[in-house]
Coordinates of C-alpha atoms in Angstrom, one line a residue:
M1 CA 5.2 -22.7 -45.6
P2 CA 8.6 -22.3 -44.0
E3 CA 10.1 -25.0 -42.6
S4 CA 12.1 -22.8 -40.1
I5 CA 8.7 -22.3 -38.5
S6 CA 8.6 -24.5 -34.8
T7 CA 5.8 -25.7 -33.1
S8 CA 7.5 -26.9 -30.0
V9 CA 10.6 -26.6 -28.0
D10 CA 13.6 -28.4 -28.6
L11 CA 14.9 -29.7 -25.1
S12 CA 17.8 -31.3 -26.7
G13 CA 21.1 -30.6 -24.7
E14 CA 18.8 -28.7 -21.7
D15 CA 20.2 -30.5 -18.3
V16 CA 16.2 -30.4 -17.0
H17 CA 16.3 -31.2 -13.2
W18 CA 12.9 -33.5 -14.0
S19 CA 13.1 -34.6 -10.2
P20 CA 14.9 -32.0 -8.3
E21 CA 16.9 -33.3 -5.6
G22 CA 16.1 -33.1 -1.4
G23 CA 12.4 -32.5 -2.6
L24 CA 12.7 -28.8 -2.7
S25 CA 11.1 -27.9 -6.4
Y26 CA 9.1 -24.8 -7.3
G27 CA 5.7 -25.9 -5.8
A28 CA 7.1 -27.2 -2.6
Y29 CA 9.2 -23.7 -2.0
L30 CA 5.8 -21.6 -2.6
K31 CA 3.8 -24.1 -0.8
L32 CA 1.5 -23.9 -4.1
D33 CA -0.4 -26.6 -3.0
D34 CA -1.8 -24.6 0.1
V35 CA -2.2 -20.9 -2.5
L36 CA -3.6 -22.9 -5.2
K37 CA -6.8 -24.2 -2.8
A38 CA -7.3 -21.1 -1.0
Q39 CA -9.7 -20.0 -3.5
K40 CA -13.4 -20.9 -2.3
P41 CA -16.1 -19.3 -4.1
I42 CA -19.3 -19.9 -2.1
T43 CA -21.4 -19.5 -5.3
T44 CA -21.4 -20.6 -8.9
E45 CA -21.0 -17.1 -10.1
H46 CA -18.4 -17.1 -13.3
D47 CA -16.6 -13.9 -12.3
E48 CA -16.1 -14.6 -8.2
M49 CA -13.3 -16.7 -8.9
M50 CA -11.9 -13.7 -10.4
F51 CA -13.0 -11.2 -7.2
I52 CA -11.6 -13.3 -4.9
I53 CA -8.0 -14.1 -6.5
I54 CA -7.8 -10.2 -6.9
H55 CA -8.4 -9.6 -3.2
Q56 CA -6.2 -12.4 -2.1
A57 CA -3.3 -11.4 -4.8
S58 CA -3.9 -7.5 -3.4
E59 CA -3.2 -9.0 0.2
L60 CA 0.0 -10.5 -0.8
W61 CA 1.4 -7.2 -2.3
L62 CA 0.5 -5.5 1.1
K63 CA 2.1 -8.2 3.3
L64 CA 5.3 -7.2 0.4
C65 CA 4.8 -3.2 1.3
L66 CA 4.4 -3.7 5.6
H67 CA 7.5 -5.8 5.1
E68 CA 9.2 -3.3 3.4
L69 CA 8.2 -0.1 4.9
D70 CA 9.1 -1.6 8.3
A71 CA 12.2 -2.0 7.1
A72 CA 13.2 1.0 5.3
I73 CA 11.6 2.8 8.8
E74 CA 14.7 0.9 10.6
C75 CA 16.9 1.8 8.0
I76 CA 16.1 5.6 8.6
N77 CA 16.2 5.5 12.1
A78 CA 19.5 4.4 11.4
G79 CA 20.6 7.1 9.1
E80 CA 20.9 4.4 6.4
F81 CA 18.8 6.4 3.8
G82 CA 20.4 4.0 0.8
P83 CA 18.4 1.2 1.8
A84 CA 15.5 3.1 2.7
S85 CA 15.4 4.7 -0.5
K86 CA 15.6 1.1 -2.4
M87 CA 12.8 0.1 -0.2
L88 CA 10.6 3.0 -0.7
S89 CA 10.7 2.8 -4.7
R90 CA 10.0 -1.1 -4.4
I91 CA 6.7 0.3 -2.5
A92 CA 6.1 2.7 -5.0
R93 CA 6.7 -0.1 -7.8
I94 CA 4.2 -2.3 -5.7
Q95 CA 1.7 0.1 -5.2
E96 CA 1.6 0.4 -9.5
Q97 CA 0.8 -3.2 -9.4
L98 CA -2.1 -3.2 -7.0
T99 CA -3.6 0.2 -9.3
Q100 CA -3.5 -2.1 -12.1
S101 CA -5.5 -5.0 -10.5
W102 CA -8.6 -2.4 -10.6
S103 CA -8.6 -2.5 -14.5
I104 CA -8.8 -6.1 -14.1
L105 CA -11.6 -6.0 -11.5
A106 CA -13.5 -3.2 -14.0
T107 CA -14.3 -6.0 -16.2
M108 CA -16.6 -6.9 -14.4
T109 CA -20.0 -5.3 -15.0
P110 CA -22.5 -4.4 -12.3
A111 CA -24.7 -7.1 -13.9
D112 CA -21.8 -9.8 -13.5
Y113 CA -21.3 -8.2 -9.4
L114 CA -24.8 -8.3 -8.6
K115 CA -25.2 -12.1 -9.0
F116 CA -22.8 -13.0 -6.4
R117 CA -22.5 -9.5 -4.1
D118 CA -25.7 -10.1 -1.5
K119 CA -23.7 -13.4 -0.5
L120 CA -20.7 -11.8 0.8
G121 CA -22.8 -10.4 3.2
Q122 CA -21.3 -7.7 4.9
S123 CA -17.5 -8.8 4.2
S124 CA -15.4 -6.1 2.8
G125 CA -12.1 -4.9 2.2
F126 CA -13.0 -2.1 4.8
Q127 CA -11.9 -4.8 7.1
S128 CA -8.6 -5.9 5.5
Y129 CA -6.3 -5.8 8.4
Q130 CA -2.8 -5.1 6.3
Y131 CA -4.2 -2.1 4.6
R132 CA -5.1 -0.4 8.3
M133 CA -1.6 -1.4 9.4
L134 CA -0.3 0.2 5.9
E135 CA -2.4 3.2 6.4
Y136 CA -1.3 3.7 10.0
R137 CA 2.4 3.3 9.1
L138 CA 2.0 5.8 6.3
G139 CA 0.2 8.5 8.8
N140 CA -3.4 8.0 8.5
K141 CA -3.7 7.9 12.2
N142 CA -7.3 7.7 12.6
A143 CA -8.2 5.4 16.0
A144 CA -12.1 4.7 14.8
M145 CA -11.0 2.6 12.1
A146 CA -9.2 -0.2 14.5
R147 CA -12.6 -0.9 15.8
V148 CA -13.8 -2.8 12.5
H149 CA -11.2 -5.4 13.8
G150 CA -12.9 -5.8 17.1
K151 CA -11.5 -8.5 19.2
S152 CA -10.3 -10.6 16.1
E153 CA -7.0 -12.6 16.2
H154 CA -5.4 -9.3 14.3
A155 CA -6.6 -6.6 16.6
D156 CA -3.6 -6.5 18.7
A157 CA -1.4 -5.7 15.7
V158 CA -3.4 -3.2 14.4
R159 CA -3.6 -1.5 17.5
D160 CA 0.4 -1.7 17.9
Y161 CA 0.7 -0.2 14.4
L162 CA -1.8 2.8 15.4
N163 CA 0.6 3.5 18.4
K164 CA 3.9 3.4 16.2
P165 CA 5.4 6.7 14.7
S166 CA 4.3 6.8 11.3
I167 CA 7.0 7.1 8.5
Y168 CA 7.0 10.9 8.3
D169 CA 7.2 10.9 11.7
E170 CA 10.5 9.0 11.5
A171 CA 11.8 11.1 8.6
L172 CA 11.4 14.6 11.1
R173 CA 13.2 13.4 13.1
Q174 CA 16.0 12.8 11.1
L175 CA 15.4 16.7 10.3
A176 CA 15.8 17.2 13.6
K177 CA 19.4 15.1 14.2
A178 CA 20.7 17.2 11.1
G179 CA 19.9 20.2 12.9
F180 CA 16.9 21.8 11.9
D181 CA 14.5 23.7 14.2
I182 CA 11.5 21.0 14.6
P183 CA 9.3 21.5 17.1
A184 CA 9.4 19.2 20.2
D185 CA 5.7 18.3 20.0
R186 CA 6.2 17.0 16.3
L187 CA 9.3 15.1 17.9
D188 CA 7.6 13.3 20.7
R189 CA 3.9 13.2 20.7
D190 CA 0.8 10.3 21.4
W191 CA 1.4 8.9 17.9
S192 CA -1.9 7.7 17.1
E193 CA -3.1 11.1 17.0
P194 CA -3.0 12.2 13.7
Y195 CA -0.3 14.6 12.8
K196 CA -0.5 18.3 12.4
P197 CA 0.9 20.8 9.9
S198 CA 3.5 23.0 11.3
S199 CA 5.0 26.0 9.2
A200 CA 8.3 25.1 11.2
V201 CA 8.4 21.5 9.3
E202 CA 7.4 23.3 5.9
A203 CA 10.3 25.6 6.8
A204 CA 12.7 22.8 6.9
W205 CA 12.3 21.3 3.8
K206 CA 12.2 24.8 2.2
E207 CA 15.7 25.1 3.6
V208 CA 16.5 21.1 2.3
Y209 CA 14.9 21.6 -1.0
S210 CA 16.9 24.9 -1.8
N211 CA 20.0 23.2 -0.6
I212 CA 19.8 19.6 -2.9
D213 CA 23.6 19.4 -2.6
E214 CA 23.9 20.2 0.8
H215 CA 21.2 18.2 1.9
W216 CA 21.0 15.2 -0.4
Q217 CA 20.0 12.5 1.2
L218 CA 17.1 14.6 2.9
Y219 CA 16.4 15.4 -0.2
E220 CA 16.1 11.9 -2.0
M221 CA 14.0 10.3 1.1
A222 CA 11.5 13.8 0.5
E223 CA 11.2 12.8 -3.4
K224 CA 10.7 8.7 -2.6
L225 CA 7.9 10.1 0.4
V226 CA 6.6 12.1 -2.2
D227 CA 6.3 9.2 -5.0
L228 CA 5.0 7.1 -2.4
E229 CA 2.4 9.1 -1.5
Q230 CA 1.2 9.6 -5.1
K231 CA 1.3 6.4 -6.5
F232 CA -1.0 5.4 -3.1
Q233 CA -3.5 8.5 -3.9
Q234 CA -3.7 6.6 -7.7
W235 CA -4.7 3.3 -6.2
R236 CA -7.1 5.3 -4.0
F237 CA -8.8 6.9 -7.0
N238 CA -8.8 3.9 -9.2
H239 CA -10.1 2.1 -6.6
M240 CA -13.1 4.9 -6.5
K241 CA -13.4 5.1 -10.3
T242 CA -13.8 1.3 -10.1
V243 CA -16.0 0.7 -7.3
E244 CA -18.2 3.7 -9.3
R245 CA -18.2 1.4 -12.5
I246 CA -19.4 -1.2 -10.8
I247 CA -22.1 -0.8 -8.0
G248 CA -22.5 3.2 -8.5
F249 CA -23.3 4.9 -5.9
R250 CA -25.0 2.1 -3.4
R251 CA -23.5 1.9 0.2
G252 CA -20.1 -0.7 0.7
T253 CA -20.9 -4.1 1.9
G254 CA -19.2 -3.3 4.8
G255 CA -21.5 -0.5 5.4
S256 CA -19.2 2.4 4.4
G257 CA -21.0 5.0 2.0
G258 CA -18.8 3.5 -0.6
V259 CA -17.8 5.8 -3.5
S260 CA -19.1 8.7 -1.3
Y261 CA -16.5 7.5 1.5
L262 CA -13.9 6.8 -1.0
V263 CA -14.2 10.1 -2.7
K264 CA -13.7 11.5 1.0
A265 CA -10.1 9.1 1.1
L266 CA -8.9 11.4 -1.5
D267 CA -8.1 14.5 0.4
L268 CA -6.1 12.9 2.7
R269 CA -2.8 14.2 2.9
L270 CA 0.1 11.7 4.6
F271 CA 3.2 14.1 4.3
P272 CA 1.6 17.8 4.3
E273 CA 4.7 19.6 4.4
L274 CA 6.4 17.9 1.3
W275 CA 3.1 19.1 -0.9
T276 CA 2.5 22.2 0.6
V277 CA 6.7 23.5 0.4
R278 CA 6.3 23.2 -3.4
T279 CA 4.1 26.3 -3.4
S280 CA 6.6 28.1 -1.4
L281 CA 9.7 27.1 -3.0

């Protein structure tokens, strides 16, 4: 047996702050007592703790996505494409974390989930107000979806995001500012309505992609948006397959068709001309 094997860390010479001055410890700064007390299973089933933590962690990631997306849109409005690009890249990486979380949830078998599913009542991720706000800011403007939030304390915030321009709406404004001929009804409209693709907008993006050196900032923004949408769709796909694996084609607890609804959502295009332009180049 080699004598060099260590089974503990030598702390000699380490100036560890055993009692942080001012009381601002790691736990105090992160409010860990509050965070770690927020898991309250309603059954005694083992897998429910994992189910709760995954969804709570996802909501924290969604909070960061909204934080970054709102800031990125402000930067785009100000013509500050560099910082916006960094923020959009960060969101794409966060989406990878969200996508990975489904593989953890998939370790729960149908039998495991059915042990506590009925106790969830009508509660569902379908009711996530942060996810709805993120969708609206990305451009999935379906006003009917706001109804699920009813008269909750978050209803006004959800409706506010419904009525704000999406990040793609703001990107089109930048195209117009750069001199591209963007139809007026794509620059000033009812932002709560779904965006309708435009051949003129596709032509503008084609010019950007055909002259990258001349329009580098717009090109980089376009590619960051494509990356964002691709990661978003990967998250949706993994969600759908995980749900199918665990509950098959049962209806969701929130009343949707479950897998059938999630499959329909995969056909959504957030930034349509950024995809169609690839065929016309």
